[in-house]
Coordinates of C-alpha atoms and ligand atoms in Angstrom, one line a residue:
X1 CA 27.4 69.0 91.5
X2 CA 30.1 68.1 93.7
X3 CA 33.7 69.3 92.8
X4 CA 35.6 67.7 95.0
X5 CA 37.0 70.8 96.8
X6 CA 33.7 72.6 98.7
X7 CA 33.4 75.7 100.4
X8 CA 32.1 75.0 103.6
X9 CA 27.9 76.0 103.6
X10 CA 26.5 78.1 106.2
X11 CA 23.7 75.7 106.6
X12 CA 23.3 72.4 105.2
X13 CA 19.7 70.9 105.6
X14 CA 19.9 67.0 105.1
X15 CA 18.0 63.9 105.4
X16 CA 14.6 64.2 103.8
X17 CA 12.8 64.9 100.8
X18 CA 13.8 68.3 98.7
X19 CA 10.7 69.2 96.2
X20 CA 12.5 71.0 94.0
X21 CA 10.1 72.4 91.6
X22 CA 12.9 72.4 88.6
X23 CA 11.7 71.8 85.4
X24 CA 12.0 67.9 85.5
X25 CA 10.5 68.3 88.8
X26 CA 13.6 66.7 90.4
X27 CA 13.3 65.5 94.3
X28 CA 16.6 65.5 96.3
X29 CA 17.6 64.8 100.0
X30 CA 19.5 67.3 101.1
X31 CA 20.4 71.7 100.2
X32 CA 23.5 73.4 101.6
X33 CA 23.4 77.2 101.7
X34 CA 26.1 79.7 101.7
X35 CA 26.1 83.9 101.9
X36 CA 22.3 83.6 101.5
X37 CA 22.3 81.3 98.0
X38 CA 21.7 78.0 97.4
X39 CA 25.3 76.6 96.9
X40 CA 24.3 73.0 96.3
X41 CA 21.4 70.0 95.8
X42 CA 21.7 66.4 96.0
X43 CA 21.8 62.9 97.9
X44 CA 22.0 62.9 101.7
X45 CA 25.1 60.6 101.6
X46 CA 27.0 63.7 100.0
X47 CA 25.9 66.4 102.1
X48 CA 28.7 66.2 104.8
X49 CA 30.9 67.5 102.1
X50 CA 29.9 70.6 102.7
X51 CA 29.3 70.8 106.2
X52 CA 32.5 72.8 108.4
X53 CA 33.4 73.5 112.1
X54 CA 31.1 76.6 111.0
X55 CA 28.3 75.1 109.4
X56 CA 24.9 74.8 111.2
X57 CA 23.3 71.5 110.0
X58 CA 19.5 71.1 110.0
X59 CA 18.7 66.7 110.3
X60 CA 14.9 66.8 108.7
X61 CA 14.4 63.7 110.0
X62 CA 12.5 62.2 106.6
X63 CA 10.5 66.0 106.6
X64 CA 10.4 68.3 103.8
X65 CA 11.8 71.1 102.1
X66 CA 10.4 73.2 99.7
X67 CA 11.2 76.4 98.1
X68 CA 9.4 79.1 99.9
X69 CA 5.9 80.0 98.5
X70 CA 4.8 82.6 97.0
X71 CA 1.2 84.4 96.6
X72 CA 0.3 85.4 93.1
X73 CA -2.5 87.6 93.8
X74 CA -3.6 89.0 97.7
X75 CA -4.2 92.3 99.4
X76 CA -1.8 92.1 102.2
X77 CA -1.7 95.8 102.9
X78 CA -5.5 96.6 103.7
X79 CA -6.2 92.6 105.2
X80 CA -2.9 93.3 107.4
X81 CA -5.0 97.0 108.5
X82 CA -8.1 95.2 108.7
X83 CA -6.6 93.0 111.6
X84 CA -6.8 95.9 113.8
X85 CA -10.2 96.8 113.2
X86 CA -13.5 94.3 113.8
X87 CA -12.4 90.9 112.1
X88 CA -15.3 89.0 111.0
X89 CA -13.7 85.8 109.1
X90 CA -14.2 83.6 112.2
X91 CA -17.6 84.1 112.5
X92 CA -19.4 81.7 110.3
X93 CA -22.8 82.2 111.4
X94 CA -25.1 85.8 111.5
X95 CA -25.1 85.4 115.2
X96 CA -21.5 85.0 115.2
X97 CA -20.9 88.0 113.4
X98 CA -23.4 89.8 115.6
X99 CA -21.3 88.5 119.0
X100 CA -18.3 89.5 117.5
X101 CA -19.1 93.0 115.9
X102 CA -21.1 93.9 119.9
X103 CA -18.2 92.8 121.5
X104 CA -15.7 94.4 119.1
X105 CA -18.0 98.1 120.2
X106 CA -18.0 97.6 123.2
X107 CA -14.2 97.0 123.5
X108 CA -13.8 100.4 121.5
X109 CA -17.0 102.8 123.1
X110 CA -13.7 105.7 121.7
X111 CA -14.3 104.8 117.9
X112 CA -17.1 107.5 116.1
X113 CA -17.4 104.9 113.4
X114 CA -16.8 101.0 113.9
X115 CA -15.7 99.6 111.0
X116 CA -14.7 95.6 110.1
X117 CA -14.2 93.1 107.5
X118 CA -15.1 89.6 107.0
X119 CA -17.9 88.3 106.9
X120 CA -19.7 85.9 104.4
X121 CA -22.4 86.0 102.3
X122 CA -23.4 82.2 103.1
X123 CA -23.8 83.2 106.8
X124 CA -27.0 85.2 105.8
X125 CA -30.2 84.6 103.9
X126 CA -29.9 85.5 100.0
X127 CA -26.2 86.5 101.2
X128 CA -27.6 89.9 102.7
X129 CA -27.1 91.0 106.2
X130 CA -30.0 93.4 107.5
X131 CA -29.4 97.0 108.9
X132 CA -31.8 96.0 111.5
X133 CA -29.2 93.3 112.8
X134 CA -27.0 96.1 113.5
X135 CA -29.2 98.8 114.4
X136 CA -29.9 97.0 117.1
X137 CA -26.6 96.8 118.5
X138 CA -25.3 99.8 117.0
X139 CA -27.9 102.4 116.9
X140 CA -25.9 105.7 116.8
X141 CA -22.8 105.0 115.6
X142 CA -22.3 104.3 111.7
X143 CA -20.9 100.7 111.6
X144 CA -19.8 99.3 108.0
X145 CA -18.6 95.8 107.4
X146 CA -16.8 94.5 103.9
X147 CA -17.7 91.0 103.2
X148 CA -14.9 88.3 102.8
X149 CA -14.4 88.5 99.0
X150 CA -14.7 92.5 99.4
X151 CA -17.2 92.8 97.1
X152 CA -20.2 93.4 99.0
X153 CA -21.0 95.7 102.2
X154 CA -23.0 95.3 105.5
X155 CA -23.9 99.2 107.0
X156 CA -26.9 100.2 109.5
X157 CA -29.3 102.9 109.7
X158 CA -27.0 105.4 110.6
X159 CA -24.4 105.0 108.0
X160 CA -27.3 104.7 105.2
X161 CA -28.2 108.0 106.9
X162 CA -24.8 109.9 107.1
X163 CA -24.3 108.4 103.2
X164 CA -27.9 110.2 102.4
X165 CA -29.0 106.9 101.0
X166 CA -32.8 106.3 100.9
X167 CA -35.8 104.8 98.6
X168 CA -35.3 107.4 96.2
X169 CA -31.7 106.9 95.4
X170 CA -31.0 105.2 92.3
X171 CA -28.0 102.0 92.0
X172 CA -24.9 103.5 91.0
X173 CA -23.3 102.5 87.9
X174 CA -21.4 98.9 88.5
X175 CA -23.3 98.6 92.0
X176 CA -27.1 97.7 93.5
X177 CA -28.5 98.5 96.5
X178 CA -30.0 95.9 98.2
X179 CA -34.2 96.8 98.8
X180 CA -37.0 96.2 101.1
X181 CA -40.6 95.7 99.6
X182 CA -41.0 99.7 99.6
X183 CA -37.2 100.4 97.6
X184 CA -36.0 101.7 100.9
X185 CA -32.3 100.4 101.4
X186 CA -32.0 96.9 103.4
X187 CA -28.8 97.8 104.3
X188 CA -26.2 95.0 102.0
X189 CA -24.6 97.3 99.3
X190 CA -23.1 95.1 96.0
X191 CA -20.1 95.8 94.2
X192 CA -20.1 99.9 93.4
X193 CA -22.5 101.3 96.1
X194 CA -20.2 100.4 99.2
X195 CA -18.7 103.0 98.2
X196 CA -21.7 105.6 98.8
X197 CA -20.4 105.0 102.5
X198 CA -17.4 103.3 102.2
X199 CA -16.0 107.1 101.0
X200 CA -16.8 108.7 104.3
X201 CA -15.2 106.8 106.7
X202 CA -11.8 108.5 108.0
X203 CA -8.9 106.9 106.4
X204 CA -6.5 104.8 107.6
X205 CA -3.8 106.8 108.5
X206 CA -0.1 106.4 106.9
X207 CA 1.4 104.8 110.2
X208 CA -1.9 102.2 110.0
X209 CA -1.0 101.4 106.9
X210 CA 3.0 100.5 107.6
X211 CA 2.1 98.3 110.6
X212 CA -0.6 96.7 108.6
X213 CA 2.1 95.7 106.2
X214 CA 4.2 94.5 108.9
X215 CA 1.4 92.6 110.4
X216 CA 0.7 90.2 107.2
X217 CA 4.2 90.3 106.8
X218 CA 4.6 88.3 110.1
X219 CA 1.8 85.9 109.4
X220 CA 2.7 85.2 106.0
X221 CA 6.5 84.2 106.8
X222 CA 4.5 82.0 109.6
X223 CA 3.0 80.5 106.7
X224 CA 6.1 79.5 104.3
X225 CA 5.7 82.7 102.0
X226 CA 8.6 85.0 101.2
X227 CA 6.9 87.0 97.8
X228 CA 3.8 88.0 97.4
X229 CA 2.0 89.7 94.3
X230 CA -0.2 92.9 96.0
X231 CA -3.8 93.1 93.5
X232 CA -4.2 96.4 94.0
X233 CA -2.8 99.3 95.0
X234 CA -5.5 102.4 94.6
X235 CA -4.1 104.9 97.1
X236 CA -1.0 106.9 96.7
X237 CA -1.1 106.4 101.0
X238 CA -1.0 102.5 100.4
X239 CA 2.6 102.6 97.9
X240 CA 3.9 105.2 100.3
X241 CA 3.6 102.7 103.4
X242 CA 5.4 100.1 101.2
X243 CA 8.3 102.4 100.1
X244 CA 8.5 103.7 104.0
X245 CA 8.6 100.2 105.5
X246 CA 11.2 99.2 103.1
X247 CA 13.5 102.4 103.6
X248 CA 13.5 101.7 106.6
X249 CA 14.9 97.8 105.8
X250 CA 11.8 96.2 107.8
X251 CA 10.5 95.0 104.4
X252 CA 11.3 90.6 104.5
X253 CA 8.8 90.1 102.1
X254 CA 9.5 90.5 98.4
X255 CA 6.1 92.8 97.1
X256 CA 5.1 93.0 93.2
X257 CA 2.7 96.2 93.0
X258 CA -0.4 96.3 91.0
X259 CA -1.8 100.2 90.3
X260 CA -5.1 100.5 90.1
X261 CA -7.0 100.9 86.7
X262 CA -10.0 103.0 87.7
X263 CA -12.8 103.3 86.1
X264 CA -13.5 106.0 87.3
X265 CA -10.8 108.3 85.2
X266 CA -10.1 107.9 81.1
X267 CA -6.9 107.0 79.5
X268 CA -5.0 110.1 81.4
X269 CA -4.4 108.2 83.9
X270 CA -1.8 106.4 82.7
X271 CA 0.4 109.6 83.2
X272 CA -0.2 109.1 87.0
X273 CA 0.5 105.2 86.9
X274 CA 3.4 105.5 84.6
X275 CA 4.5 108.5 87.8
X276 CA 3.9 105.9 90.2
X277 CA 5.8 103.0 89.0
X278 CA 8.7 105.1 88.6
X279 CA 8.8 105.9 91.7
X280 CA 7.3 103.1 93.2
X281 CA 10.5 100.2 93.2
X282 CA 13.0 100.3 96.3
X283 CA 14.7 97.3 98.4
X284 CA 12.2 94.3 97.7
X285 CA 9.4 96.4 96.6
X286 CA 8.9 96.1 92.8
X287 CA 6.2 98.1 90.8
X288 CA 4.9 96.8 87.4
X289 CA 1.7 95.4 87.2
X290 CA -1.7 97.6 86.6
X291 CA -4.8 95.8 88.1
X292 CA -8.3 95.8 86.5
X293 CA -11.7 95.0 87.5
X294 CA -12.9 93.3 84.4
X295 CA -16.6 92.2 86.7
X296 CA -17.8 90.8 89.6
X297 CA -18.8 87.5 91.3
X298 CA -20.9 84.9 90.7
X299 CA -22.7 84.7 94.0
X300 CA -24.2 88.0 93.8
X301 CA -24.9 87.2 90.1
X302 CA -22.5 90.3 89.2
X303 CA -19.7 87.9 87.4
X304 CA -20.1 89.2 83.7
X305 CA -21.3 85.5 81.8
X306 CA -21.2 84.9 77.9
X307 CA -25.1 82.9 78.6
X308 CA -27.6 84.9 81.3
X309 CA -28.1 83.7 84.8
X310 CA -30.4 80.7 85.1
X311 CA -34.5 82.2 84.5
X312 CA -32.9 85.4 83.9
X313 CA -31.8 88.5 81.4
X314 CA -29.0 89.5 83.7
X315 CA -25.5 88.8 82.0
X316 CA -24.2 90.5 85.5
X317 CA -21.7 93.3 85.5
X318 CA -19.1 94.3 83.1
X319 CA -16.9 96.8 84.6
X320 CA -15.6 98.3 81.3
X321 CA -17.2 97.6 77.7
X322 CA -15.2 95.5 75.5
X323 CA -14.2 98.6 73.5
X324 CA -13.0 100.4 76.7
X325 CA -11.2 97.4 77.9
X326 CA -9.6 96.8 74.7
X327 CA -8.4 100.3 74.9
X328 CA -7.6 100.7 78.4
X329 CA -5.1 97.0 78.0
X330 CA -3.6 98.0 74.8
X331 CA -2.8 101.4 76.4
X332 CA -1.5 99.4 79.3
X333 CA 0.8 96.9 77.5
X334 CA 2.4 99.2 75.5
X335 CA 3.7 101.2 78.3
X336 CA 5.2 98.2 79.8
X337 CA 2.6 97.1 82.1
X338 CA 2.2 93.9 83.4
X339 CA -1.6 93.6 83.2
X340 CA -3.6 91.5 86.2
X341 CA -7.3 91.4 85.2
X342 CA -9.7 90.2 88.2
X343 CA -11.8 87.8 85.7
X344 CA -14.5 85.5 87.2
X345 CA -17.4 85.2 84.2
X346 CA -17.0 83.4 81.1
X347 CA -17.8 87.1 79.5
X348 CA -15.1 88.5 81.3
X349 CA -12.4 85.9 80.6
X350 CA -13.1 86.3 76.9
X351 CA -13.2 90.1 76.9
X352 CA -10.1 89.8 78.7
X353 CA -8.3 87.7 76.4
X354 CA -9.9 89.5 73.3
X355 CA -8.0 92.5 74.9
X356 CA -5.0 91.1 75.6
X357 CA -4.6 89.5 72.0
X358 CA -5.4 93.1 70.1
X359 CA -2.6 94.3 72.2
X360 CA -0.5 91.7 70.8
X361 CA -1.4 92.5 67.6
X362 CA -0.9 96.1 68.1
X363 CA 2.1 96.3 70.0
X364 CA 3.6 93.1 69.4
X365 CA 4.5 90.3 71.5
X366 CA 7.3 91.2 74.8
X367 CA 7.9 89.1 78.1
X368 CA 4.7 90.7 79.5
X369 CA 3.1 87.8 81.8
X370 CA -0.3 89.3 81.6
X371 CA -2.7 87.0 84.2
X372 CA -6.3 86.5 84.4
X373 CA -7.2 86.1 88.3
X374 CA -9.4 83.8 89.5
X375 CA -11.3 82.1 86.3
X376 CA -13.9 80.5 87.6
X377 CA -16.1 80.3 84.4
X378 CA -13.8 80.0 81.1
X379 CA -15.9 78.9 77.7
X380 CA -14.0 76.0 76.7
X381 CA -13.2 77.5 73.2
X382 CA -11.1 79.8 75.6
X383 CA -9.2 77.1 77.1
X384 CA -6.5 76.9 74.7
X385 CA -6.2 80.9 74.8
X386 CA -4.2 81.3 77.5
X387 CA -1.4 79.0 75.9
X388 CA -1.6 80.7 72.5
X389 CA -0.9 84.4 74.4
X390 CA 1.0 83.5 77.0
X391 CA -1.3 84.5 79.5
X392 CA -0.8 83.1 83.3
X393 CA -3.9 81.1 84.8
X394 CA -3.5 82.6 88.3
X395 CA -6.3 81.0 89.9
X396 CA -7.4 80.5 93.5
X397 CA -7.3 76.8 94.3
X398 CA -8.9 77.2 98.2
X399 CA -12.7 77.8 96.1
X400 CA -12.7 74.6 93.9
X401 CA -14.6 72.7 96.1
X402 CA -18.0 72.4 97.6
X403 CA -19.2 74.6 99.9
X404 CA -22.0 76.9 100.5
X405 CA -20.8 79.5 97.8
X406 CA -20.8 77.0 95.2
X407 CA -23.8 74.6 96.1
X408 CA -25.9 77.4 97.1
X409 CA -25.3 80.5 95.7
X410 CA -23.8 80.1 92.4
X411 CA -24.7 76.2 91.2
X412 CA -28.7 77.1 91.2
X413 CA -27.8 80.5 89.3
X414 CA -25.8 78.9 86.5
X415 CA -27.2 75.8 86.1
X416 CA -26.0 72.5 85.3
X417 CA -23.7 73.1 82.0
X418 CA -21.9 75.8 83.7
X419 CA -21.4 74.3 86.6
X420 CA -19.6 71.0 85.5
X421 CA -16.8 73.3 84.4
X422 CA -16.3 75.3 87.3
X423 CA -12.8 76.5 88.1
X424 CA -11.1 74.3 85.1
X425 CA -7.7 74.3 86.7
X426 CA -6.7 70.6 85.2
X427 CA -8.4 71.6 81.6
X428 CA -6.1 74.4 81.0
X429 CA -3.5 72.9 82.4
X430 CA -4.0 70.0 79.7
X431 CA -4.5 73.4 77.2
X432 CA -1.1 73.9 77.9
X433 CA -1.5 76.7 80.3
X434 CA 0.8 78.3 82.8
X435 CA -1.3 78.0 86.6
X436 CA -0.2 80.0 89.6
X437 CA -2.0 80.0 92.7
X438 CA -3.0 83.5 94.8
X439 CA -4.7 83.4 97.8
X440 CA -6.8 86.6 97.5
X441 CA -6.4 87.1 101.2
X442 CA -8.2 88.4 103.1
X443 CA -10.8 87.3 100.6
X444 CA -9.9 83.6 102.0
X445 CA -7.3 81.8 103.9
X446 CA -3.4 82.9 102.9
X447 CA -2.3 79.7 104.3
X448 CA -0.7 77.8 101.2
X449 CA -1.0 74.3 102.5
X450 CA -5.3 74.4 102.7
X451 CA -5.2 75.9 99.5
X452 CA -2.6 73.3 98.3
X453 CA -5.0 70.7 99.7
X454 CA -8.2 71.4 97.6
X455 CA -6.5 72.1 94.5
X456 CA -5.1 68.2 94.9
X457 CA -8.6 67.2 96.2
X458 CA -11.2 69.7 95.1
X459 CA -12.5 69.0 99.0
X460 CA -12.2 71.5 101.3
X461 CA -10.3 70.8 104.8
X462 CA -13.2 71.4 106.9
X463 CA -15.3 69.2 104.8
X464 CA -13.3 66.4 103.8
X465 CA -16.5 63.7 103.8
X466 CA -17.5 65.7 101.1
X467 CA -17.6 64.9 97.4
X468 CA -14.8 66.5 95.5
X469 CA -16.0 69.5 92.8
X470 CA -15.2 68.3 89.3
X471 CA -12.1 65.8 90.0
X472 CA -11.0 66.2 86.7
X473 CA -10.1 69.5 87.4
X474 CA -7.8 68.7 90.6
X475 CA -3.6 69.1 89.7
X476 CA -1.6 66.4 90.8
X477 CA 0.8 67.2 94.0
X478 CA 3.6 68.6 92.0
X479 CA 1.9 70.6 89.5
X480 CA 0.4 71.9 92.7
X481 CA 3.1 72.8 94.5
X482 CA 4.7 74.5 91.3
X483 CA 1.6 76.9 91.0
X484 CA 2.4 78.2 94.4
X485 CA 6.2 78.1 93.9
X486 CA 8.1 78.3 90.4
X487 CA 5.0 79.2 88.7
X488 CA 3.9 82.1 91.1
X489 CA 7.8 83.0 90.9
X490 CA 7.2 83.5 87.0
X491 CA 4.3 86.1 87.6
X492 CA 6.5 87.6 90.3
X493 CA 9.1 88.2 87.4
X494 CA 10.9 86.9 90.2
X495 CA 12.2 83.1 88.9
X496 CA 15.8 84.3 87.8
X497 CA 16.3 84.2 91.9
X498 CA 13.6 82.4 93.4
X499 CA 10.7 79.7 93.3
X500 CA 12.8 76.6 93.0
X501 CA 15.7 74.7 94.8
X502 CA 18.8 75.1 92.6
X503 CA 22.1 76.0 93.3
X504 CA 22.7 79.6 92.5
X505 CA 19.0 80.9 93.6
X506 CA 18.4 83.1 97.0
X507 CA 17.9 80.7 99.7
X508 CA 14.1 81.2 100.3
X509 CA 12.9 78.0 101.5
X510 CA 10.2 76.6 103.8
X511 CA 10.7 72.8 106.5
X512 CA 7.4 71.3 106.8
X513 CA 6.8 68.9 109.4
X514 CA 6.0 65.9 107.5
X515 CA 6.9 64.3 103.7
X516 CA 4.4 66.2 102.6
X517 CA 5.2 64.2 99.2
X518 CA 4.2 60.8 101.1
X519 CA 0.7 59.8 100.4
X520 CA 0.6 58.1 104.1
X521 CA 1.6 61.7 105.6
X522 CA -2.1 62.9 105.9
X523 CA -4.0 65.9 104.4
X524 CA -1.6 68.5 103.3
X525 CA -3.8 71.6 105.5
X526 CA -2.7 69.5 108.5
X527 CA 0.7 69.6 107.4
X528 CA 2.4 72.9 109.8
X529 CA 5.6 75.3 108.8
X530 CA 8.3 74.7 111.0
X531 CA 10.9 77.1 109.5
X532 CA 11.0 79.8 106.6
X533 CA 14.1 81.4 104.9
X534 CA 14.3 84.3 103.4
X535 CA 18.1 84.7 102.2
X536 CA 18.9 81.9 103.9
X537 CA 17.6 84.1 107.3
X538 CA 15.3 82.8 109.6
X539 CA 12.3 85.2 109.1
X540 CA 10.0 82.6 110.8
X541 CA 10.8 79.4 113.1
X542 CA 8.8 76.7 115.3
X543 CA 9.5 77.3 119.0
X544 CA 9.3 73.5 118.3
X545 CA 12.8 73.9 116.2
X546 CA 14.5 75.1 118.5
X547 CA 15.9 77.3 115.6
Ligands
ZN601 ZN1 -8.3 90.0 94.6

């Protein structure tokens, strides 16, 4: 490492702990960084070597350095829009959501329809809000409100009304509407049906869409992340705001595009994805993933499952058949595609996986990193799967834990078997699979170190005298912090620069405020990002640095 004659570093950050997340998980004390790369790693007592008259030196003071993080699965670009509009993830309660949505219309009396995002299903009995609730706040304009995981709808009278929904019309395929005693809509639309209304608000325009961009851009660097996996891109409007903000050199963040399988259109559309990727890569921006919905959720007993739900014949919802999946990821894979299948129900994670391995036998194996999001039901013959195919685990760690999702909406509807192998992030790790962690903002916090702390815990933050869910499935601290790092670099296709701390690499790194690797340090969500690099540029700092 050192070679006796240095180059003096730009920076040299010293005198702390380094988490590395090489392969042998080294931990050093000090990086120094020169034209945006790391030049070297190693022992505090070396790093004045390659400190200058030039060189800025960071003292950590025993905190810690890590390489930046990166978010294997979100949807930055509409959560970053969403900001503007009524914001709903505060609100924890219906009357909270209420307060905020009649403050959020008063504030705008100029908007024809007021539209928001946010809010959860364990805010409202059986997890669906009423039109009447709004009505009565909103009783001429049509209001429409995506739940937090974005898979369910809140709209009153008025946007039924525009959307010519009534008694009479039937659930659209892959959705339900939710009822009253006499069929007439309640006003909670699952899965499919949001889009009856959903479709007929105005758009956001293309200048909504950039500065939404910019906006999670912003907040992610505040939060450590430089890279970040985008699920799902299903508007030409949505790439086109990526490629303009990164033309015009505004685009920090390094952005892996996932195109939209709809199920909607047959196989032509690969044509138009195939179209789109080509012209989809510029600056940062990369495009080569295709996204599928293979089903739904648990909590609204949509999630596709091998077994019914619990006093039930409802398997939930499986977006494609297995044929038409089979076809649709075989089609997929051999045009290149890296394929990211949303996968929550046992059913789906084997469909998946059943798909995934004829495409291996029919097109033969290539460094695809196809991932399976989320997996919060696998059937334990499945475990060892995701090994075999080199398939990524890219799981959500923040929802491993109790809270009302799990205890009340999805334990009682799976029952007991099913529910002591909820979100099996240690068993396939032991299976030998590859985990990396995405947030699926705005679906829940993008803040890594939260997320960090249940998947070492299986507690949440805000409930920490709470039991932990299954801790045999928690991942020690460093496999943790690899998920979210080298791991999340690997289905960024972006490890050859990024994800760990090793000479040669881009300088994107993150300084906590603590030794986040000492047990005595606290929980890791109170831990706070003082400083992230992108390059080796500041793209975030604590006022607190003094940076
Ligand atoms: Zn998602």
């Amino acid at each position: 490492m050192h070679q006796g004659v240095t180059q003096a570093a730009d920076l040299v950050i010293t005198g702390g702990t380094v988490f590395t997340a090489d392969a042998a998980l080294t931990v050093a004390e000090a990086v120094a960084v020169q034209g945006g790369r790391i030049a070297w790693v190693g022992p505090a007592a070396e790093a004045g070597d390659h400190a200058g008259p030039g060189t800025r030196v960071l003292e950590l003071e025993g905190r810690t350095v890590l390489p930046a993080f990166q978010d294997a699965h979100c949807h930055p670009a509409e959560s970053g829009v969403d900001l503007a509009r009524c914001v709903l993830n505060d609100a924890e309660t219906r009357e909270e959501c209420l307060e905020t949505i009649a403050r959020y219309a008063a504030e705008h009396p100029e908007l024809e329809w007021v539209e928001g995002a946010g809010w959860s299903i364990d805010s409202f009995e059986h997890g669906t809000p009423s039109k009447a609730d709004l009505d009565a706040i909103l009783p001429d304009r049509p209001a429409f409100f995506v739940n937090r995981d974005g898979h369910d709808a809140w709209a009153n009278s008025r946007a039924l009304e525009l959307a010519g929904i009534t008694a009479a019309t039937p659930d659209p395929s892959g959705g339900r509407i939710a009822r009253g005693a006499a069929g007439e809509p309640q006003g909670t639309l699952h899965e499919e049906a949001k889009h009856l209304v959903w479709r007929l608000f105005p758009p956001a325009t293309p200048e909504e869409w950039e500065a939404g961009i910019l906006r999670a851009q912003a907040l992610y660097h505040s939060l450590g992340v430089t890279a970040w996996q985008d699920a799902s891109i299903d508007e030409p409007v949505h790439l086109a705001a990526y490629r303009a903000v990164a033309e015009r050199g505004e685009l920090t963040m390094r952005v892996e595009g996932n195109l939209l399988w709809s199920r909607d259109r047959g196989e032509e559309q690969i044509d138009d994805l195939r179209d789109l990727r080509a012209a989809g890569s510029l600056g940062r921006l990369r495009v080569r993933g295709a996204k599928i919905f293979v089903d739904g959720v648990l909590e609204n007993l949509t999630g596709a499952l091998l077994e019914p739900y619990v006093d039930s014949d409802n398997y939930g919802i499986s977006m494609f058949s297995a044929e038409e999946l089979e076809r649709a990821v075989v089609l997929l894979d051999a045009h290149g595609f890296q394929v990211h299948m949303h996968t929550i129900g046992d059913r789906a994670v084997r469909d998946a996986l059943d798909a995934l391995e004829a495409a291996e036998r029919l097109n033969g194996r290539r460094d695809s990193r196809h991932h399976l999001a989320h997996l919060q039901l696998v059937h334990p013959d499945d475990l060892p799967r995701f090994a075999e195919l080199g398939v990524v685990a890219n799981v959500s760690p923040l929802w491993a834990c109790h809270s009302g999702y799990v205890d009340e909406l999805t334990i009682p509807f799976i029952g007991p078997e099913r529910s002591a192998r909820m979100y099996p992030f240690g068993s396939l790790a032991r299976a030998g699979a590859r985990l990396a962690f995405g947030s699926d903002w705005a679906v829940s916090t993008n803040d890594p170190l939260p997320q960090l702390e249940v998947s070492v815990t299986r507690i949440a933050p805000e409930t920490r005298d709470l039991p932990p869910l299954l801790a045999d499935e928690a991942l020690d601290l460093p496999a943790s912090l690899s998920a979210f790092t080298a791991n999340a670099a690997y289905v960024n296709f972006l490890e050859t620069d990024t994800g760990t701390v090793e000479p040669s690499k881009l300088a994107d790194l993150v300084v906590l405020d603590r030794d986040v690797l000492d047990p005595g340090a606290g929980p890791l969500g109170d831990a706070k990002i003082l400083l992230t690099l992108s390059e080796g540029e500041a793209v975030y700092a604590d006022p607190a640095l003094g940076w």
